[in-house]
């Protein structure tokens, strides 16, 4: 076939100018309606494509140099999902030479049932601006007769209109009463810190949520004790902009020196000069220590060296030694430390300067020189007197912190005026309207009940929580879904299952997507999932990742083993973390207590750096967990169809305290293929409550007795 003609750059610019003039003509319907562009970056699908270089998404990407084109046949269609019902005003079609002679513009509320809003049998090609009347979420161009021998081809398919029933939502505004902002001259800082701590110290399943923000400067003589659902952060662009001559402390006095339940809290973006030379951060899951500079040592154990159950450090500099002491497991990423002491079962490091040498299982250190792909968590800061959110850039083969050494941080800043500041009482409809309108989301501390799914379908949207903001889905809906788009950033919030079973609590991308997101992946950071504990909660699966190239950087997905609404069937949730997308990377993956598989990995080329798991304590008997002929469901299951997968530093523990006679076949079940590789694995029986027969597949010695000694595998196969 001869080469297809392409319009010149001048022609394309002229067409764009004509379209702009059509929209702006005095007295035109579209100008009077003041519509907004709703379709750009939204999920688009088509009946066919001419080739891989002309996907449907190219017609809604805002680039007049990329296009969708179909196969050379009639009929063909392209449709776009606007993400929410909208009142439509007009559609702009920017045809390539291969245009439609006969076509319809069709509207649908559900993507299945269509009505015609415009029809022609005399299409002229070029740029066509078509007035449309109606409301719809889905809009389709349905071509029935081609004007050329080729297919149908659109540079851009643009849908304009308005969403929601109320006025345009404002961006920015105050951060609400539970965001407590200090500057160095604020009186009574210590008293306010103590007041919140007294309330939150043991409020493990309470409704209080708090965020402390410290403006740049120096603060003297403080001890910020951090309780449940409390976050403390500096407001500088660098941690060293905000210095506390004092401590940020987590201890376990409330639980008799046992730190295994010190969950749901965080410290970020501060420099500390500890009073006694060493700061104490005795935490377990869901308690990140990010972007911190400790000008001394860091003690990860509670006073008295009681039990502690693992945690996470990223993008931090600890000048002195990190004392691990009684921490069963820990993950440190892209940081700098002065040294590391001790380790119980599983200590993992990637991209960490000063990390101990590889030694697993004795000492239990797994050390990777770099992190393959990382991108730090977005954070709120002050630029003069203006709040902004800094969105760090992606790093490849990172080592050390993203800040310091006199270099400016790499990334971009978004002013708070471009965020919808979400406050308790906001509805899911309003939140979705904000996203559709083009705003990012900043959830202030609080608990949010949503009666429909929060849809994040715009590329590059930032969803940032303060003070462990908590989203609870009502009526069995999925709390949040991300579209098949680039660069969404989810960070710093908790999703808590409701009493009606949700099919899932968080979904990243639609099922079956084939889009490559490697250049600008979605990241999920410090997003925690909980089923039960705060009350009855049920979900079939906690988190589902469908989008390719997604980075999940520190999550704790937890089916509760204590608290309210807890029981084998009461807080039923069969699966914790399911990956269907390809090239997904998990750094710091904590998943515990699900009724069947804790992790199911179906996508190709997946990688996990650090995994911590406990099987469900409350299995009533062997029959309840029987998986066909296999005794129990593996903690980490890689599908038999997978050809390439790799993991480093993974551990699974059992504590079948209802029936200690239960036998678990293995912690890990994977296909035996050259591309499926695992490094530094362990299983352990806690006090002999249940036993593992193998570590991975049929390989590895069984655990035995009550000695709580791990069975390990250094390399598999």
mmCIF file of N, CA, C and O in Angstrom, residues 175 177-182 192-193 196-197 200-201 208-215 224-235 244 247-250 263-270 281 283 285-290 292 377-380 442-446 464-470 491-494 525-528 554:
data_model
loop_
_atom_site.group_PDB
_atom_site.id
_atom_site.type_symbol
_atom_site.label_atom_id
_atom_site.label_comp_id
_atom_site.label_asym_id
_atom_site.label_seq_id
_atom_site.Cartn_x
_atom_site.Cartn_y
_atom_site.Cartn_z
ATOM 1 N N UNK A 175 -6.715 24.170 56.269
ATOM 2 C CA UNK A 175 -6.498 22.736 56.392
ATOM 3 C C UNK A 175 -7.305 22.096 57.514
ATOM 4 O O UNK A 175 -7.124 20.906 57.791
ATOM 5 N N UNK A 177 -9.266 21.939 61.556
ATOM 6 C CA UNK A 177 -8.820 22.046 62.950
ATOM 7 C C UNK A 177 -7.828 20.986 63.392
ATOM 8 O O UNK A 177 -7.126 21.180 64.393
ATOM 9 N N UNK A 178 -7.745 19.852 62.708
ATOM 10 C CA UNK A 178 -6.860 18.786 63.161
ATOM 11 C C UNK A 178 -5.510 18.785 62.464
ATOM 12 O O UNK A 178 -4.719 17.860 62.633
ATOM 13 N N UNK A 179 -5.249 19.825 61.669
ATOM 14 C CA UNK A 179 -3.898 20.099 61.187
ATOM 15 C C UNK A 179 -3.368 21.239 62.049
ATOM 16 O O UNK A 179 -3.872 22.362 61.994
ATOM 17 N N UNK A 180 -2.378 20.929 62.852
ATOM 18 C CA UNK A 180 -1.879 21.860 63.869
ATOM 19 C C UNK A 180 -0.515 22.362 63.410
ATOM 20 O O UNK A 180 0.435 21.588 63.290
ATOM 21 N N UNK A 181 -0.442 23.655 63.124
ATOM 22 C CA UNK A 181 0.744 24.256 62.522
ATOM 23 C C UNK A 181 1.493 25.071 63.568
ATOM 24 O O UNK A 181 0.900 25.899 64.272
ATOM 25 N N UNK A 182 2.812 24.839 63.662
ATOM 26 C CA UNK A 182 3.660 25.566 64.600
ATOM 27 C C UNK A 182 4.712 26.357 63.836
ATOM 28 O O UNK A 182 5.164 25.936 62.758
ATOM 29 N N UNK A 192 0.750 21.310 73.685
ATOM 30 C CA UNK A 192 -0.179 20.866 72.641
ATOM 31 C C UNK A 192 0.208 19.464 72.147
ATOM 32 O O UNK A 192 -0.665 18.614 71.934
ATOM 33 N N UNK A 193 1.500 19.213 71.989
ATOM 34 C CA UNK A 193 1.951 17.882 71.618
ATOM 35 C C UNK A 193 1.513 16.854 72.656
ATOM 36 O O UNK A 193 1.020 15.769 72.311
ATOM 37 N N UNK A 196 -2.365 16.019 72.575
ATOM 38 C CA UNK A 196 -2.773 15.091 71.525
ATOM 39 C C UNK A 196 -2.274 13.683 71.841
ATOM 40 O O UNK A 196 -2.996 12.689 71.663
ATOM 41 N N UNK A 197 -1.036 13.572 72.322
ATOM 42 C CA UNK A 197 -0.499 12.258 72.639
ATOM 43 C C UNK A 197 -1.315 11.571 73.729
ATOM 44 O O UNK A 197 -1.587 10.361 73.641
ATOM 45 N N UNK A 200 -4.220 10.113 72.047
ATOM 46 C CA UNK A 200 -3.985 9.135 70.981
ATOM 47 C C UNK A 200 -3.062 7.988 71.374
ATOM 48 O O UNK A 200 -2.908 7.037 70.599
ATOM 49 N N UNK A 201 -2.454 8.044 72.548
ATOM 50 C CA UNK A 201 -1.433 7.053 72.908
ATOM 51 C C UNK A 201 -1.944 5.623 72.775
ATOM 52 O O UNK A 201 -1.253 4.756 72.224
ATOM 53 N N UNK A 208 -9.954 9.674 66.258
ATOM 54 C CA UNK A 208 -9.125 10.878 66.216
ATOM 55 C C UNK A 208 -8.039 10.777 65.157
ATOM 56 O O UNK A 208 -7.425 9.715 64.978
ATOM 57 N N UNK A 209 -7.792 11.868 64.438
ATOM 58 C CA UNK A 209 -6.760 11.940 63.402
ATOM 59 C C UNK A 209 -6.083 13.306 63.516
ATOM 60 O O UNK A 209 -6.779 14.332 63.547
ATOM 61 N N UNK A 210 -4.735 13.324 63.535
ATOM 62 C CA UNK A 210 -4.013 14.582 63.744
ATOM 63 C C UNK A 210 -2.766 14.664 62.870
ATOM 64 O O UNK A 210 -2.080 13.668 62.646
ATOM 65 N N UNK A 211 -2.487 15.869 62.413
ATOM 66 C CA UNK A 211 -1.265 16.160 61.664
ATOM 67 C C UNK A 211 -0.590 17.369 62.296
ATOM 68 O O UNK A 211 -1.181 18.454 62.386
ATOM 69 N N UNK A 212 0.668 17.201 62.758
ATOM 70 C CA UNK A 212 1.491 18.319 63.219
ATOM 71 C C UNK A 212 2.369 18.784 62.067
ATOM 72 O O UNK A 212 3.060 17.971 61.438
ATOM 73 N N UNK A 213 2.367 20.074 61.794
ATOM 74 C CA UNK A 213 3.221 20.669 60.764
ATOM 75 C C UNK A 213 4.101 21.731 61.406
ATOM 76 O O UNK A 213 3.588 22.656 62.066
ATOM 77 N N UNK A 214 5.412 21.632 61.195
ATOM 78 C CA UNK A 214 6.373 22.582 61.760
ATOM 79 C C UNK A 214 6.953 23.430 60.636
ATOM 80 O O UNK A 214 7.580 22.906 59.710
ATOM 81 N N UNK A 215 6.728 24.730 60.714
ATOM 82 C CA UNK A 215 7.297 25.634 59.721
ATOM 83 C C UNK A 215 8.823 25.635 59.825
ATOM 84 O O UNK A 215 9.386 25.320 60.884
ATOM 85 N N UNK A 224 8.329 15.241 71.048
ATOM 86 C CA UNK A 224 7.047 14.985 70.389
ATOM 87 C C UNK A 224 6.783 13.488 70.443
ATOM 88 O O UNK A 224 7.341 12.721 69.651
ATOM 89 N N UNK A 225 5.966 13.067 71.390
ATOM 90 C CA UNK A 225 5.574 11.664 71.463
ATOM 91 C C UNK A 225 4.420 11.448 70.480
ATOM 92 O O UNK A 225 3.440 12.181 70.497
ATOM 93 N N UNK A 226 4.544 10.417 69.654
ATOM 94 C CA UNK A 226 3.627 10.225 68.534
ATOM 95 C C UNK A 226 2.772 8.991 68.787
ATOM 96 O O UNK A 226 3.284 7.867 68.851
ATOM 97 N N UNK A 227 1.466 9.213 68.917
ATOM 98 C CA UNK A 227 0.531 8.122 69.154
ATOM 99 C C UNK A 227 -0.172 7.693 67.882
ATOM 100 O O UNK A 227 0.235 8.029 66.761
ATOM 101 N N UNK A 228 -1.255 6.942 68.042
ATOM 102 C CA UNK A 228 -1.999 6.428 66.899
ATOM 103 C C UNK A 228 -2.572 7.560 66.047
ATOM 104 O O UNK A 228 -2.989 8.606 66.563
ATOM 105 N N UNK A 229 -2.584 7.344 64.743
ATOM 106 C CA UNK A 229 -3.187 8.260 63.762
ATOM 107 C C UNK A 229 -2.663 9.685 63.932
ATOM 108 O O UNK A 229 -3.404 10.663 63.820
ATOM 109 N N UNK A 230 -1.371 9.783 64.179
ATOM 110 C CA UNK A 230 -0.723 11.080 64.338
ATOM 111 C C UNK A 230 0.492 11.116 63.433
ATOM 112 O O UNK A 230 1.304 10.184 63.430
ATOM 113 N N UNK A 231 0.600 12.192 62.661
ATOM 114 C CA UNK A 231 1.747 12.390 61.779
ATOM 115 C C UNK A 231 2.420 13.694 62.130
ATOM 116 O O UNK A 231 1.757 14.688 62.456
ATOM 117 N N UNK A 232 3.747 13.706 62.058
ATOM 118 C CA UNK A 232 4.523 14.915 62.320
ATOM 119 C C UNK A 232 5.426 15.161 61.121
ATOM 120 O O UNK A 232 6.075 14.235 60.622
ATOM 121 N N UNK A 233 5.443 16.402 60.631
ATOM 122 C CA UNK A 233 6.196 16.720 59.412
ATOM 123 C C UNK A 233 6.753 18.126 59.496
ATOM 124 O O UNK A 233 6.146 19.021 60.096
ATOM 125 N N UNK A 234 7.897 18.332 58.831
ATOM 126 C CA UNK A 234 8.415 19.672 58.613
ATOM 127 C C UNK A 234 7.868 20.244 57.324
ATOM 128 O O UNK A 234 7.494 19.512 56.401
ATOM 129 N N UNK A 235 7.851 21.564 57.244
ATOM 130 C CA UNK A 235 7.295 22.253 56.083
ATOM 131 C C UNK A 235 8.368 22.887 55.207
ATOM 132 O O UNK A 235 8.084 23.784 54.414
ATOM 133 N N UNK A 244 14.509 20.217 65.013
ATOM 134 C CA UNK A 244 14.045 20.078 66.388
ATOM 135 C C UNK A 244 15.227 19.646 67.243
ATOM 136 O O UNK A 244 15.800 18.567 67.014
ATOM 137 N N UNK A 247 13.419 15.405 70.515
ATOM 138 C CA UNK A 247 13.118 14.052 70.041
ATOM 139 C C UNK A 247 11.722 13.968 69.421
ATOM 140 O O UNK A 247 10.818 14.718 69.786
ATOM 141 N N UNK A 248 11.598 13.023 68.505
ATOM 142 C CA UNK A 248 10.292 12.563 68.017
ATOM 143 C C UNK A 248 10.221 11.098 68.419
ATOM 144 O O UNK A 248 10.967 10.266 67.888
ATOM 145 N N UNK A 249 9.354 10.776 69.355
ATOM 146 C CA UNK A 249 9.453 9.515 70.094
ATOM 147 C C UNK A 249 8.232 8.633 69.905
ATOM 148 O O UNK A 249 7.094 9.104 69.986
ATOM 149 N N UNK A 250 8.505 7.339 69.680
ATOM 150 C CA UNK A 250 7.479 6.308 69.829
ATOM 151 C C UNK A 250 8.027 5.259 70.789
ATOM 152 O O UNK A 250 9.113 4.718 70.573
ATOM 153 N N UNK A 263 1.107 0.853 65.547
ATOM 154 C CA UNK A 263 0.802 1.022 64.135
ATOM 155 C C UNK A 263 0.386 2.470 63.835
ATOM 156 O O UNK A 263 0.208 3.286 64.716
ATOM 157 N N UNK A 264 0.187 2.769 62.543
ATOM 158 C CA UNK A 264 -0.554 3.936 62.035
ATOM 159 C C UNK A 264 -0.092 5.270 62.633
ATOM 160 O O UNK A 264 -0.812 5.944 63.370
ATOM 161 N N UNK A 265 1.107 5.674 62.239
ATOM 162 C CA UNK A 265 1.677 6.965 62.625
ATOM 163 C C UNK A 265 2.855 7.215 61.699
ATOM 164 O O UNK A 265 3.322 6.320 60.996
ATOM 165 N N UNK A 266 3.382 8.431 61.663
ATOM 166 C CA UNK A 266 4.497 8.699 60.750
ATOM 167 C C UNK A 266 5.282 9.920 61.184
ATOM 168 O O UNK A 266 4.774 10.799 61.902
ATOM 169 N N UNK A 267 6.540 9.982 60.718
ATOM 170 C CA UNK A 267 7.410 11.150 60.885
ATOM 171 C C UNK A 267 8.078 11.421 59.553
ATOM 172 O O UNK A 267 8.592 10.494 58.913
ATOM 173 N N UNK A 268 8.083 12.699 59.129
ATOM 174 C CA UNK A 268 8.601 13.039 57.809
ATOM 175 C C UNK A 268 9.224 14.434 57.795
ATOM 176 O O UNK A 268 8.730 15.363 58.436
ATOM 177 N N UNK A 269 10.329 14.552 57.063
ATOM 178 C CA UNK A 269 10.854 15.845 56.614
ATOM 179 C C UNK A 269 11.324 16.750 57.746
ATOM 180 O O UNK A 269 11.125 17.970 57.709
ATOM 181 N N UNK A 270 11.985 16.153 58.736
ATOM 182 C CA UNK A 270 12.511 16.910 59.870
ATOM 183 C C UNK A 270 13.969 16.535 60.115
ATOM 184 O O UNK A 270 14.396 15.428 59.810
ATOM 185 N N UNK A 281 12.366 5.216 68.015
ATOM 186 C CA UNK A 281 11.235 5.047 67.097
ATOM 187 C C UNK A 281 10.869 3.559 67.113
ATOM 188 O O UNK A 281 11.239 2.785 66.254
ATOM 189 N N UNK A 283 8.382 1.038 66.586
ATOM 190 C CA UNK A 283 7.110 0.869 65.894
ATOM 191 C C UNK A 283 7.025 -0.530 65.302
ATOM 192 O O UNK A 283 7.982 -1.305 65.325
ATOM 193 N N UNK A 285 4.116 -2.234 62.063
ATOM 194 C CA UNK A 285 3.684 -1.947 60.704
ATOM 195 C C UNK A 285 3.007 -0.574 60.589
ATOM 196 O O UNK A 285 2.503 -0.016 61.556
ATOM 197 N N UNK A 286 3.014 -0.049 59.340
ATOM 198 C CA UNK A 286 2.274 1.171 58.976
ATOM 199 C C UNK A 286 2.738 2.383 59.779
ATOM 200 O O UNK A 286 1.924 3.203 60.213
ATOM 201 N N UNK A 287 4.055 2.506 59.966
ATOM 202 C CA UNK A 287 4.595 3.629 60.726
ATOM 203 C C UNK A 287 5.868 4.134 60.046
ATOM 204 O O UNK A 287 6.973 3.977 60.567
ATOM 205 N N UNK A 288 5.740 4.763 58.877
ATOM 206 C CA UNK A 288 6.921 5.140 58.085
ATOM 207 C C UNK A 288 7.728 6.270 58.720
ATOM 208 O O UNK A 288 7.186 7.184 59.346
ATOM 209 N N UNK A 289 9.026 6.181 58.509
ATOM 210 C CA UNK A 289 10.009 7.188 58.927
ATOM 211 C C UNK A 289 10.677 7.640 57.637
ATOM 212 O O UNK A 289 11.563 6.971 57.104
ATOM 213 N N UNK A 290 10.198 8.762 57.063
ATOM 214 C CA UNK A 290 10.601 9.190 55.716
ATOM 215 C C UNK A 290 11.271 10.554 55.747
ATOM 216 O O UNK A 290 10.836 11.452 56.455
ATOM 217 N N UNK A 292 13.881 11.904 56.853
ATOM 218 C CA UNK A 292 14.291 12.406 58.158
ATOM 219 C C UNK A 292 15.821 12.483 58.224
ATOM 220 O O UNK A 292 16.522 11.668 57.625
ATOM 221 N N UNK A 377 7.696 9.933 48.144
ATOM 222 C CA UNK A 377 6.319 10.317 48.435
ATOM 223 C C UNK A 377 6.133 11.836 48.299
ATOM 224 O O UNK A 377 6.983 12.615 48.731
ATOM 225 N N UNK A 378 5.038 12.315 47.706
ATOM 226 C CA UNK A 378 4.745 13.757 47.698
ATOM 227 C C UNK A 378 4.601 14.290 49.125
ATOM 228 O O UNK A 378 4.189 13.555 50.031
ATOM 229 N N UNK A 379 4.932 15.561 49.307
ATOM 230 C CA UNK A 379 4.816 16.137 50.653
ATOM 231 C C UNK A 379 4.448 17.617 50.574
ATOM 232 O O UNK A 379 4.781 18.320 49.623
ATOM 233 N N UNK A 380 3.772 18.064 51.604
ATOM 234 C CA UNK A 380 3.351 19.457 51.734
ATOM 235 C C UNK A 380 4.520 20.283 52.255
ATOM 236 O O UNK A 380 5.245 19.855 53.157
ATOM 237 N N UNK A 442 -6.367 16.671 48.577
ATOM 238 C CA UNK A 442 -5.638 16.667 49.847
ATOM 239 C C UNK A 442 -6.646 16.354 50.944
ATOM 240 O O UNK A 442 -7.486 17.191 51.287
ATOM 241 N N UNK A 443 -6.586 15.135 51.470
ATOM 242 C CA UNK A 443 -7.502 14.724 52.537
ATOM 243 C C UNK A 443 -6.955 15.212 53.879
ATOM 244 O O UNK A 443 -5.858 14.819 54.282
ATOM 245 N N UNK A 444 -7.719 16.043 54.570
ATOM 246 C CA UNK A 444 -7.324 16.478 55.907
ATOM 247 C C UNK A 444 -7.664 15.365 56.905
ATOM 248 O O UNK A 444 -8.435 14.453 56.598
ATOM 249 N N UNK A 445 -7.088 15.395 58.116
ATOM 250 C CA UNK A 445 -7.304 14.303 59.062
ATOM 251 C C UNK A 445 -8.781 14.109 59.381
ATOM 252 O O UNK A 445 -9.503 15.063 59.674
ATOM 253 N N UNK A 446 -9.226 12.878 59.314
ATOM 254 C CA UNK A 446 -10.616 12.566 59.604
ATOM 255 C C UNK A 446 -10.983 11.210 59.053
ATOM 256 O O UNK A 446 -10.163 10.516 58.443
ATOM 257 N N UNK A 464 -3.281 12.903 48.358
ATOM 258 C CA UNK A 464 -2.394 12.927 49.523
ATOM 259 C C UNK A 464 -3.218 13.057 50.791
ATOM 260 O O UNK A 464 -4.081 13.933 50.894
ATOM 261 N N UNK A 465 -2.958 12.174 51.757
ATOM 262 C CA UNK A 465 -3.641 12.239 53.041
ATOM 263 C C UNK A 465 -2.755 12.817 54.119
ATOM 264 O O UNK A 465 -1.541 12.603 54.132
ATOM 265 N N UNK A 466 -3.356 13.549 55.031
ATOM 266 C CA UNK A 466 -2.685 14.061 56.223
ATOM 267 C C UNK A 466 -3.269 13.359 57.447
ATOM 268 O O UNK A 466 -4.480 13.108 57.507
ATOM 269 N N UNK A 467 -2.399 13.057 58.420
ATOM 270 C CA UNK A 467 -2.877 12.489 59.674
ATOM 271 C C UNK A 467 -3.612 11.178 59.523
ATOM 272 O O UNK A 467 -4.584 10.922 60.239
ATOM 273 N N UNK A 468 -3.163 10.318 58.594
ATOM 274 C CA UNK A 468 -3.786 9.012 58.362
ATOM 275 C C UNK A 468 -5.290 9.145 58.104
ATOM 276 O O UNK A 468 -6.119 8.405 58.658
ATOM 277 N N UNK A 469 -5.655 10.108 57.263
ATOM 278 C CA UNK A 469 -7.050 10.231 56.832
ATOM 279 C C UNK A 469 -7.554 8.867 56.396
ATOM 280 O O UNK A 469 -6.851 8.115 55.723
ATOM 281 N N UNK A 470 -8.797 8.535 56.792
ATOM 282 C CA UNK A 470 -9.318 7.182 56.643
ATOM 283 C C UNK A 470 -10.594 7.189 55.819
ATOM 284 O O UNK A 470 -11.526 7.931 56.108
ATOM 285 N N UNK A 491 -0.956 8.557 48.332
ATOM 286 C CA UNK A 491 -0.013 8.577 49.456
ATOM 287 C C UNK A 491 -0.696 8.988 50.748
ATOM 288 O O UNK A 491 -1.488 9.937 50.777
ATOM 289 N N UNK A 492 -0.371 8.271 51.833
ATOM 290 C CA UNK A 492 -0.634 8.754 53.177
ATOM 291 C C UNK A 492 -2.053 8.629 53.669
ATOM 292 O O UNK A 492 -2.513 9.498 54.412
ATOM 293 N N UNK A 493 -2.764 7.549 53.324
ATOM 294 C CA UNK A 493 -4.115 7.392 53.872
ATOM 295 C C UNK A 493 -4.403 5.920 54.130
ATOM 296 O O UNK A 493 -3.664 5.023 53.715
ATOM 297 N N UNK A 494 -5.486 5.690 54.841
ATOM 298 C CA UNK A 494 -5.917 4.360 55.256
ATOM 299 C C UNK A 494 -7.294 4.097 54.665
ATOM 300 O O UNK A 494 -8.156 4.975 54.681
ATOM 301 N N UNK A 525 1.983 4.844 48.042
ATOM 302 C CA UNK A 525 2.972 4.982 49.117
ATOM 303 C C UNK A 525 2.293 5.290 50.446
ATOM 304 O O UNK A 525 1.476 6.223 50.540
ATOM 305 N N UNK A 526 2.618 4.502 51.449
ATOM 306 C CA UNK A 526 2.005 4.662 52.768
ATOM 307 C C UNK A 526 0.485 4.674 52.660
ATOM 308 O O UNK A 526 -0.203 5.446 53.341
ATOM 309 N N UNK A 527 -0.041 3.816 51.801
ATOM 310 C CA UNK A 527 -1.488 3.604 51.711
ATOM 311 C C UNK A 527 -1.763 2.256 52.361
ATOM 312 O O UNK A 527 -1.246 1.228 51.930
ATOM 313 N N UNK A 528 -2.557 2.274 53.414
ATOM 314 C CA UNK A 528 -2.768 1.096 54.235
ATOM 315 C C UNK A 528 -4.208 0.610 54.090
ATOM 316 O O UNK A 528 -5.136 1.397 53.932
ATOM 317 N N UNK A 554 5.739 0.685 50.280
ATOM 318 C CA UNK A 554 5.340 0.610 51.676
ATOM 319 C C UNK A 554 3.819 0.596 51.825
ATOM 320 O O UNK A 554 3.143 1.622 51.727
#
